[in-house]
XYZ file of C-alpha atoms in Angstrom:
660
model
C 21.865 86.751 41.478
C 23.872 86.985 38.024
C 26.852 84.702 37.994
C 28.966 87.796 36.577
C 28.542 89.710 40.290
C 30.179 87.359 42.414
C 31.798 88.690 46.066
C 35.222 86.602 44.795
C 35.591 89.179 41.756
C 36.323 91.729 44.275
C 39.754 90.858 45.555
C 41.549 93.982 44.043
C 39.350 96.099 45.708
C 39.705 94.497 48.704
C 43.088 95.160 48.799
C 43.147 98.495 47.811
C 40.632 99.161 50.816
C 43.336 97.127 52.962
C 45.687 99.543 51.747
C 43.440 102.653 52.558
C 42.591 101.350 55.930
C 46.460 100.542 56.746
C 47.340 104.023 55.846
C 44.380 105.584 58.113
C 44.987 103.328 61.133
C 48.367 104.457 61.053
C 48.498 108.270 60.121
C 47.770 109.651 63.966
C 50.949 107.759 64.665
C 53.300 109.463 62.136
C 53.539 112.491 64.000
C 55.373 110.642 67.177
C 59.175 111.431 67.760
C 62.013 109.191 67.772
C 61.979 106.716 70.685
C 64.395 104.398 72.731
C 66.860 102.548 70.100
C 66.307 104.916 67.543
C 68.746 107.345 69.669
C 72.049 105.006 69.370
C 70.927 103.644 65.697
C 69.745 107.036 64.173
C 69.762 110.008 66.200
C 73.254 109.854 67.744
C 74.737 107.968 64.930
C 76.448 110.933 63.460
C 78.169 108.157 60.676
C 74.068 108.594 59.484
C 73.954 111.843 59.189
C 75.328 112.613 55.506
C 75.446 115.364 53.445
C 76.106 114.027 50.256
C 75.934 111.077 48.300
C 79.783 110.207 47.803
C 81.174 106.611 48.152
C 82.909 107.249 51.239
C 79.838 108.656 53.058
C 77.824 105.750 52.033
C 80.342 103.168 53.265
C 80.574 105.052 56.466
C 76.820 105.293 56.878
C 76.529 101.321 55.896
C 78.933 100.130 58.250
C 77.431 102.507 61.063
C 75.080 100.257 63.073
C 75.646 99.730 66.795
C 72.738 97.071 66.641
C 75.021 94.040 65.255
C 77.902 93.159 64.727
C 77.174 92.300 61.132
C 76.129 95.968 60.772
C 73.123 95.719 58.879
C 74.417 97.714 55.658
C 71.277 97.818 53.595
C 68.898 99.309 56.467
C 71.454 101.791 57.884
C 71.534 102.940 54.017
C 67.956 103.449 53.905
C 68.539 105.438 57.024
C 70.727 107.687 55.774
C 68.876 108.339 52.665
C 66.130 109.535 54.915
C 68.391 111.620 56.743
C 69.753 112.979 53.603
C 66.078 113.674 52.018
C 64.410 115.327 55.080
C 66.940 115.096 58.005
C 65.889 114.397 61.672
C 62.363 115.070 60.947
C 60.890 111.777 62.121
C 57.438 111.822 59.993
C 59.611 111.201 56.821
C 60.994 108.082 58.612
C 57.874 106.932 59.369
C 56.646 107.294 56.082
C 59.199 105.235 54.608
C 58.459 102.457 57.229
C 54.640 102.443 56.296
C 55.726 102.253 52.657
C 57.659 99.361 53.232
C 54.829 97.633 55.728
C 52.491 98.554 52.445
C 54.520 96.723 50.061
C 55.109 93.509 52.531
C 51.200 93.427 52.446
C 50.983 92.978 48.699
C 53.975 90.346 48.894
C 51.715 88.736 51.953
C 48.857 88.750 49.397
C 50.586 87.443 46.424
C 52.124 84.651 48.465
C 49.422 83.558 49.796
C 47.374 83.311 46.484
C 50.457 81.404 45.143
C 50.308 79.343 47.929
C 46.533 78.380 47.762
C 47.016 78.165 44.189
C 49.685 75.118 44.384
C 47.482 73.090 46.939
C 45.984 69.800 45.797
C 42.678 70.645 43.880
C 43.270 73.665 43.279
C 42.254 74.846 39.551
C 41.640 77.671 36.945
C 37.797 77.874 38.082
C 38.456 78.627 41.718
C 41.231 81.454 40.872
C 38.482 84.193 42.286
C 38.116 82.876 45.654
C 41.819 81.811 46.149
C 42.336 85.696 45.637
C 39.750 86.480 47.800
C 41.277 84.538 50.692
C 44.717 85.873 49.692
C 43.403 89.303 50.183
C 41.926 88.828 53.591
C 45.207 87.133 54.740
C 47.024 90.164 53.633
C 44.089 92.706 54.935
C 44.551 91.103 58.598
C 47.810 90.833 58.501
C 48.417 94.456 57.530
C 46.270 95.561 60.339
C 47.552 93.293 63.331
C 48.431 94.995 66.576
C 51.746 92.825 67.018
C 53.020 94.263 63.994
C 52.688 97.854 64.962
C 56.368 98.533 66.184
C 57.608 97.034 63.232
C 55.808 100.409 61.433
C 55.904 103.115 63.855
C 59.282 102.347 65.822
C 61.368 103.543 63.264
C 64.720 101.268 64.104
C 62.163 98.044 63.552
C 62.617 99.068 59.828
C 65.588 96.344 59.856
C 62.808 93.792 60.669
C 60.220 94.846 58.150
C 62.850 95.588 55.229
C 64.603 92.301 55.703
C 60.903 90.436 55.337
C 60.555 92.347 52.095
C 62.875 90.313 50.358
C 61.933 86.952 52.584
C 58.532 87.148 51.324
C 59.683 87.736 47.449
C 61.881 85.393 47.831
C 59.385 82.420 48.997
C 56.823 84.306 45.985
C 60.125 83.279 43.381
C 60.357 79.830 44.940
C 56.651 78.761 44.721
C 56.700 80.368 41.515
C 59.707 78.364 40.165
C 57.937 75.034 41.798
C 54.728 75.586 40.079
C 56.704 75.623 36.894
C 58.531 72.824 37.741
C 55.478 70.796 38.740
C 54.014 71.872 35.273
C 56.770 70.349 33.366
C 58.603 73.589 32.455
C 62.029 75.163 33.544
C 61.836 76.607 37.136
C 64.769 75.492 39.146
C 67.043 78.319 38.456
C 63.995 80.670 39.875
C 63.811 78.717 42.817
C 67.819 78.618 43.096
C 68.078 82.242 42.485
C 65.257 83.290 44.979
C 66.506 81.422 47.642
C 70.054 82.586 47.495
C 69.682 86.207 46.347
C 66.723 87.238 48.213
C 68.384 85.785 51.682
C 71.900 87.650 50.719
C 70.269 90.991 50.186
C 67.800 90.275 53.332
C 70.621 89.685 55.294
C 72.004 92.897 54.608
C 69.144 94.600 56.353
C 68.751 91.897 59.409
C 69.868 88.522 60.194
C 66.489 87.304 60.597
C 66.490 86.482 56.615
C 68.297 83.996 56.934
C 65.267 81.837 58.064
C 64.247 82.243 54.154
C 65.521 78.499 53.010
C 63.822 76.926 56.206
C 60.614 78.636 55.375
C 60.913 77.365 51.790
C 61.528 74.021 52.813
C 58.682 73.799 54.855
C 56.560 75.296 51.774
C 58.414 72.140 49.808
C 57.599 69.392 52.409
C 54.097 70.289 53.117
C 52.833 71.771 49.832
C 55.107 70.158 46.893
C 56.366 67.256 48.844
C 59.761 67.118 47.030
C 57.280 66.169 43.519
C 58.358 66.228 40.089
C 56.316 66.834 36.786
C 53.585 63.973 36.714
C 54.937 62.862 39.965
C 52.150 65.858 41.505
C 51.155 65.178 45.431
C 50.705 61.553 45.134
C 54.379 59.763 46.232
C 55.748 60.081 42.547
C 59.131 60.454 42.266
C 61.009 62.950 44.391
C 63.481 65.854 43.012
C 66.840 64.784 43.993
C 68.100 68.115 42.672
C 65.487 69.995 45.365
C 66.760 67.689 47.903
C 70.297 68.359 47.560
C 69.558 72.108 46.879
C 67.993 71.891 50.799
C 71.119 70.233 52.031
C 73.271 72.850 51.039
C 71.255 76.150 51.473
C 69.626 75.114 54.826
C 71.362 71.805 56.413
C 75.338 72.643 55.690
C 74.744 76.379 57.218
C 72.848 75.258 60.119
C 75.590 72.305 61.168
C 78.053 75.264 60.342
C 76.302 77.715 62.392
C 75.570 75.474 65.223
C 79.362 74.699 65.449
C 80.632 78.005 65.517
C 77.989 79.014 68.096
C 78.213 76.279 70.539
C 81.516 76.885 72.227
C 80.230 80.261 73.232
C 76.861 79.338 74.193
C 78.367 76.931 76.509
C 80.667 79.753 78.262
C 79.185 81.025 81.556
C 80.246 84.582 80.455
C 78.557 84.536 77.223
C 75.287 84.686 79.913
C 76.580 86.776 82.673
C 74.914 90.170 81.640
C 71.675 88.025 81.430
C 69.280 87.287 84.252
C 68.629 83.690 82.768
C 70.884 80.785 81.400
C 70.659 79.010 78.360
C 68.604 76.535 80.145
C 66.089 78.971 82.160
C 66.025 80.756 78.524
C 64.575 77.569 76.731
C 61.962 77.024 79.520
C 61.193 80.787 79.249
C 61.010 80.799 75.516
C 58.290 77.828 75.652
C 55.687 80.300 77.169
C 56.965 83.332 75.387
C 55.980 81.502 72.068
C 52.637 80.087 73.249
C 51.823 83.567 74.269
C 52.674 85.190 70.968
C 49.736 82.979 69.696
C 47.057 84.739 72.078
C 48.798 88.204 71.232
C 48.586 87.748 67.695
C 45.112 86.427 67.447
C 43.286 87.939 70.395
C 45.616 90.638 72.175
C 44.809 92.910 74.843
C 46.350 96.143 75.660
C 48.490 94.517 78.545
C 49.972 91.719 76.201
C 51.282 94.358 73.752
C 52.900 96.608 76.333
C 56.225 96.797 74.537
C 58.025 96.443 78.084
C 58.537 93.026 79.156
C 61.188 93.445 81.682
C 58.820 92.210 84.486
C 58.314 88.919 82.792
C 59.075 86.097 85.241
C 61.745 83.943 83.845
C 60.964 80.120 84.278
C 62.919 78.254 86.745
C 61.374 74.874 86.218
C 58.721 73.061 84.470
C 56.307 74.090 87.006
C 58.116 77.292 88.470
C 55.625 78.774 86.907
C 52.973 75.775 86.184
C 52.389 77.737 82.699
C 55.765 76.598 81.388
C 54.917 72.694 81.474
C 51.491 73.860 79.839
C 53.034 76.002 77.187
C 55.291 73.124 76.314
C 52.362 70.653 76.064
C 50.866 73.492 73.686
C 53.737 73.598 71.700
C 53.944 69.748 71.282
C 50.169 69.853 70.320
C 51.018 72.355 67.574
C 53.990 70.284 66.331
C 51.162 67.125 66.399
C 48.896 69.114 64.254
C 51.449 69.980 61.878
C 52.565 66.322 61.389
C 48.977 65.224 61.266
C 47.346 67.564 59.002
C 49.942 68.371 56.531
C 48.170 66.202 53.947
C 44.567 66.749 54.811
C 44.619 70.619 55.860
C 48.258 71.320 54.453
C 47.401 75.374 54.902
C 46.865 74.782 58.707
C 49.930 72.653 58.713
C 52.031 75.180 56.719
C 50.875 78.095 58.537
C 51.662 76.683 62.068
C 55.036 75.287 60.860
C 55.951 78.794 59.445
C 55.016 80.208 62.810
C 57.108 77.724 65.048
C 59.832 78.092 62.200
C 59.876 81.805 62.204
C 60.965 81.595 66.074
C 63.572 79.066 65.934
C 66.070 81.712 65.288
C 65.158 84.313 67.974
C 62.964 82.022 70.462
C 65.466 78.876 71.437
C 69.344 79.355 71.923
C 70.722 82.785 71.128
C 71.330 84.848 73.858
C 68.955 87.567 73.132
C 66.058 89.610 75.215
C 63.639 87.255 75.807
C 60.408 88.969 74.283
C 59.633 91.579 71.157
C 56.593 91.867 69.749
C 58.391 92.621 66.153
C 59.872 89.234 66.082
C 56.157 88.048 64.951
C 56.074 90.433 61.985
C 56.619 87.136 59.389
C 55.441 84.332 62.173
C 52.020 86.173 62.170
C 51.401 85.727 58.636
C 52.016 81.695 59.367
C 49.169 81.845 62.093
C 46.751 83.737 59.703
C 47.492 81.225 57.018
C 46.284 78.755 59.115
C 43.196 80.590 60.558
C 41.711 82.973 57.819
C 41.200 80.380 55.014
C 39.556 77.963 57.554
C 37.016 81.284 58.457
C 36.382 82.134 54.859
C 35.729 78.808 53.619
C 32.359 78.480 52.392
C 29.894 75.655 53.821
C 29.403 72.298 52.435
C 27.525 72.436 49.072
C 24.745 69.884 48.007
C 24.799 68.229 44.602
C 22.444 70.951 43.433
C 24.912 73.915 44.079
C 27.680 75.137 41.842
C 31.087 73.768 43.313
C 32.773 75.016 45.408
C 35.516 77.672 44.083
C 37.925 76.942 47.253
C 40.898 74.342 46.778
C 39.559 71.164 48.021
C 42.271 71.299 50.708
C 40.787 74.256 52.360
C 37.355 73.297 51.742
C 35.543 72.104 54.976
C 32.049 70.238 55.320
C 30.626 72.870 58.064
C 27.012 73.343 57.781
C 27.103 76.809 58.243
C 29.409 79.707 56.774
C 27.816 82.725 58.870
C 28.834 81.957 61.871
C 32.429 82.082 60.601
C 32.293 84.927 58.592
C 31.031 86.772 61.164
C 34.076 85.842 63.528
C 36.451 86.739 60.659
C 34.858 90.102 60.353
C 35.019 90.617 64.006
C 38.452 89.641 64.315
C 39.214 92.005 61.227
C 37.474 94.865 63.116
C 38.903 94.150 66.511
C 42.607 94.199 64.996
C 41.887 97.443 63.046
C 40.523 98.822 66.555
C 43.685 97.801 68.623
C 45.991 98.784 66.246
C 44.349 102.320 65.404
C 44.267 103.158 69.365
C 47.896 102.060 69.822
C 48.787 104.104 66.873
C 47.007 107.246 68.200
C 49.166 106.939 71.412
C 52.395 106.396 69.528
C 51.634 109.726 67.613
C 52.786 111.638 71.006
C 55.692 111.109 73.085
C 53.972 111.777 76.684
C 50.489 110.161 75.717
C 52.664 107.301 74.689
C 54.462 107.120 77.865
C 51.200 107.116 79.698
C 49.848 104.701 77.782
C 52.307 102.118 78.201
C 53.229 102.907 81.616
C 49.092 102.046 82.204
C 49.789 99.130 80.092
C 52.584 97.645 82.305
C 52.115 99.101 85.668
C 54.989 96.335 87.189
C 57.370 97.376 84.563
C 60.402 99.459 85.828
C 61.204 100.534 82.231
C 57.480 101.722 81.151
C 57.294 103.482 84.705
C 60.683 105.210 84.276
C 60.048 106.310 80.714
C 56.986 107.776 82.303
C 58.972 109.978 84.518
C 61.546 110.604 81.785
C 58.641 112.025 79.919
C 57.317 114.304 82.021
C 60.920 115.446 82.872
C 61.457 116.408 79.152
C 58.248 118.119 79.202
C 59.115 120.094 82.559
C 62.027 121.974 80.367
C 63.625 121.690 84.187
C 61.572 124.243 85.330
C 61.130 123.645 88.870
C 57.653 125.461 89.236
C 56.082 123.043 86.334
C 53.461 120.752 86.622
C 55.540 117.970 85.091
C 58.321 118.689 87.395
C 56.039 117.654 90.333
C 54.477 114.443 88.291
C 57.893 113.256 87.620
C 58.850 111.955 90.798
C 56.085 109.429 91.461
C 56.687 107.179 88.623
C 60.598 107.432 89.101
C 60.443 106.434 92.660
C 57.846 103.457 92.129
C 60.554 102.350 89.049
C 63.372 102.272 91.296
C 61.531 100.139 93.562
C 60.484 97.177 91.542
C 62.132 94.153 91.334
C 64.868 93.571 89.120
C 65.026 97.207 88.096
C 68.294 98.825 86.299
C 69.535 102.140 87.786
C 67.569 104.258 85.095
C 65.255 105.605 87.473
C 68.133 106.653 90.368
C 70.074 108.116 87.445
C 67.334 110.338 86.352
C 66.328 111.432 89.641
C 70.010 112.342 90.792
C 70.211 113.730 86.797
C 67.107 115.749 87.284
C 67.609 117.179 90.707
C 71.010 118.421 89.743
C 70.181 119.959 86.764
C 67.039 122.057 88.543
C 69.426 122.417 91.561
C 67.360 120.711 93.977
C 69.382 118.334 96.723
C 69.731 114.982 95.692
C 68.388 112.119 98.395
C 70.926 109.756 99.372
C 68.818 107.009 99.300
C 68.927 107.587 95.599
C 72.586 107.177 95.655
C 72.723 104.180 98.127
C 70.247 102.150 95.878
C 72.172 103.247 92.657
C 75.378 101.946 94.434
C 73.778 98.932 96.050
C 72.444 97.990 92.660
C 75.921 97.969 91.029
C 77.557 95.914 93.616
C 74.783 93.340 93.884
C 74.697 92.531 89.984
C 77.075 92.862 86.943
C 75.692 95.949 85.128
C 74.141 95.594 81.967
C 73.989 97.949 79.066
C 71.209 100.190 80.722
C 73.578 100.593 83.810
C 76.309 101.225 81.540
C 74.213 104.028 79.806
C 73.165 105.335 83.277
C 76.779 106.359 84.396
C 77.508 107.598 81.143
C 74.769 110.297 81.221
C 75.764 111.267 84.364
C 79.290 111.595 83.412
C 78.306 113.480 80.562
C 76.135 115.686 82.442
C 79.420 116.445 84.780
C 81.476 116.970 82.038
C 79.173 119.729 80.261
C 79.286 121.417 83.582
C 75.316 120.934 83.767
C 75.196 118.652 87.192
C 77.177 119.225 90.196
C 77.567 115.551 91.604
C 79.557 114.407 94.285
C 82.677 113.021 93.006
C 82.954 110.649 95.918
C 79.369 109.299 95.406
C 80.216 108.609 91.588
C 83.591 107.143 92.372
C 81.576 104.796 94.508
C 79.379 103.863 91.716
C 81.910 103.035 89.263
C 84.072 101.215 91.244
C 80.993 98.793 92.303
C 80.269 98.443 88.591
C 83.983 97.506 87.955
C 84.023 95.047 91.000
C 82.633 92.059 89.134
C 84.764 90.089 86.524
C 85.578 91.069 83.437
C 84.002 94.634 83.038
C 82.634 95.374 79.418
C 84.947 97.825 77.189
C 82.237 100.349 77.379
C 81.883 100.256 80.939
C 86.020 100.828 81.176
C 85.936 103.663 78.532
C 82.821 105.391 80.730
C 85.188 105.327 83.630
C 88.032 106.397 81.580
C 85.903 109.310 80.483
C 85.288 110.052 83.859
C 88.618 109.957 85.044
C 90.055 112.286 82.384
C 87.578 114.847 82.011
C 86.059 115.365 85.360
C 88.724 113.866 87.570
C 91.680 115.376 85.928
C 93.461 112.162 86.390
C 94.998 111.755 82.760
C 97.194 108.846 83.875
C 93.876 106.858 84.905
C 92.078 107.917 81.656
C 94.251 106.847 79.622
C 94.827 103.575 81.019
C 91.114 102.788 81.029
C 91.363 103.938 77.221
C 93.931 101.182 76.578
C 91.819 98.401 79.147
C 88.966 99.382 76.747
C 90.517 98.889 73.279
C 92.052 95.648 74.751
C 88.665 94.379 75.906
C 87.285 95.239 72.495
C 89.716 95.756 69.595
C 87.265 95.750 66.956
C 85.820 98.845 67.753
C 87.089 102.129 66.231
C 85.871 104.650 68.753
C 88.067 103.026 71.649
C 91.164 103.661 69.618
C 90.369 107.286 68.432
C 89.835 108.215 72.026
C 93.135 106.385 73.116
C 94.829 108.307 70.216
C 93.517 112.061 71.142
C 94.324 111.347 74.788
C 97.958 110.337 73.415
C 98.101 113.425 71.637
C 97.404 115.745 74.711
C 100.176 113.617 76.557
C 102.516 114.192 73.677
C 103.196 110.322 73.275
C 103.452 110.554 69.444
C 104.567 106.841 69.101
C 101.236 105.470 70.841
C 99.700 108.005 68.654
C 101.112 106.512 65.477
C 100.355 102.978 67.071
C 96.499 103.533 67.233
C 96.525 105.587 63.710
C 97.967 102.156 62.156
C 94.967 100.003 63.843
C 92.578 102.164 62.731
C 94.209 101.805 58.958
C 93.371 98.241 59.707
C 90.030 98.642 60.833
C 89.444 101.064 57.917
C 86.917 99.118 55.830
C 85.777 100.969 52.531
C 87.369 104.090 53.935
C 85.090 104.831 56.562
C 87.704 105.914 58.812
C 89.147 108.041 56.596
C 88.213 111.705 58.034
C 89.353 110.948 61.642
C 92.505 109.309 60.405
C 93.282 112.261 58.586
C 92.436 114.342 61.297
C 94.883 112.728 64.007
C 97.783 112.419 61.163
C 97.241 116.321 60.326
C 97.670 116.738 64.040
C 100.683 114.729 64.436
C 103.461 117.846 63.295
C 102.527 119.764 65.841
C 104.160 117.813 68.607
C 107.636 117.132 66.107
């Protein structure tokens, strides 16, 4: 075969094919609807629904996210831009997510190629093979099933957008270090890549804070803090880089731990969770170990989206897989240490994977499991696996020199089995993602698919029942009406379930004017008495309140009061629960004094949330308490960052003279 015709020359075509395949796989899912957390963050977030690009509108949109105290303004602005362009039609929003994912795929290709070129033994003659391996890594990453939610779950644009800057920052850092190793000036490119990319990425999501750690791992394993002419061989270390990481990694880490530690040690921090700091760490060992299988060899049951049926670890042998997972993770750490020189790509890939989970899989009181947390981590696993599978067999002295860097050239007798394995994995990942994307293209199909994947998940069964309710259009004779009860009643009886299913059953029967079973009320109230209500419980009570306030549901006031009092019986009720009870008292019971008292309690419990002060001001206006109105307007002015509260402040101020 002619030397001019080599497979290695086709990496640009392979990337084009990868993008086309990725688009084809995700295309059926783009017709899906908004889901789950899309509603509070996008659909019900009126501050995002801008009609112009004026500064005040953009500031209001940028600071509107309820998902984080840091507001994630860049992600919110991208949502606002989607609304300005296409309104609430989900297609445009999902297309934007897909475009970001494709851009990230290109950056994965560039980063992988840069890392392979930086390895010992890489040279100009191996450039084609390097690009080919990088393209295979990018292709695999783009079609991985575990990355699907970052594309089709609109709100997870926060994750993919943050990683756009993480990947770009790492590429800049590697390029800067390559210049430095060649005796050229590159330190300022390294510094700018770390600082600027991290700062911008943080505006999309806090996970971008991990960029300096990823750069440090690359430095430790690939460049080894080497200077020009001291490349990889224990030569003089670059003191400036050591100082840089002390400033951008070690110091922020110590400050962050000092800031977080007091809160993490308080019992109240964990009061709304079904795990403690200790049981969380034990559980995350199993979860992070499971993510490896979910990434490389996933099955539909693993990628079920809902994981509320997960059994929290309460000891090393409860369940036994806890200790086994800790041993497995320890083995990965040992592999990183012992292979960092012989097989640096394997070591680096595993280090990036574990490093990615240090933020979300350790001490922070977050939900235990989410697939999208592997959006960057999955790149690490592919970096460790794909080059090994793509490496050619050892060549004899009569063969042409290998085009792979020496550190990813392995003395295996045959390449064909590994090539077949790699091709099989690619097809497997693409098929799994295509089937799941197809399900995401229709809300009912998705609910049925997820309920089938997770039969013991209360949330999955609830969402199936809820989908049937939506498709019934509240017609008592609809076939979907008959189908709704079974999954909801199943969800209601599953261990550790919230009151979502009871709320749905009560709400549904009230809307279609059917009797409400006492067993539903008893179960709802019993759960609220048994444990401190969580976000789902509070949302359920708010939904019932809204339905009754709008005259759509004729609910027992006695039963509703029992439910609220049960929820409030636990120490330190949340501001949201207090506000919900105040809403019920004011608008349903007609008890104005109780309503305003609860509004004051809510604003005192979380004084930084403007909506509680707005509610209190409007209630005080109705009662003619003008001094209280003025006090709340003053509070709102202090909270009015960038003029985002100008409209509501103007409205309240304009209404004051009417009471003089």
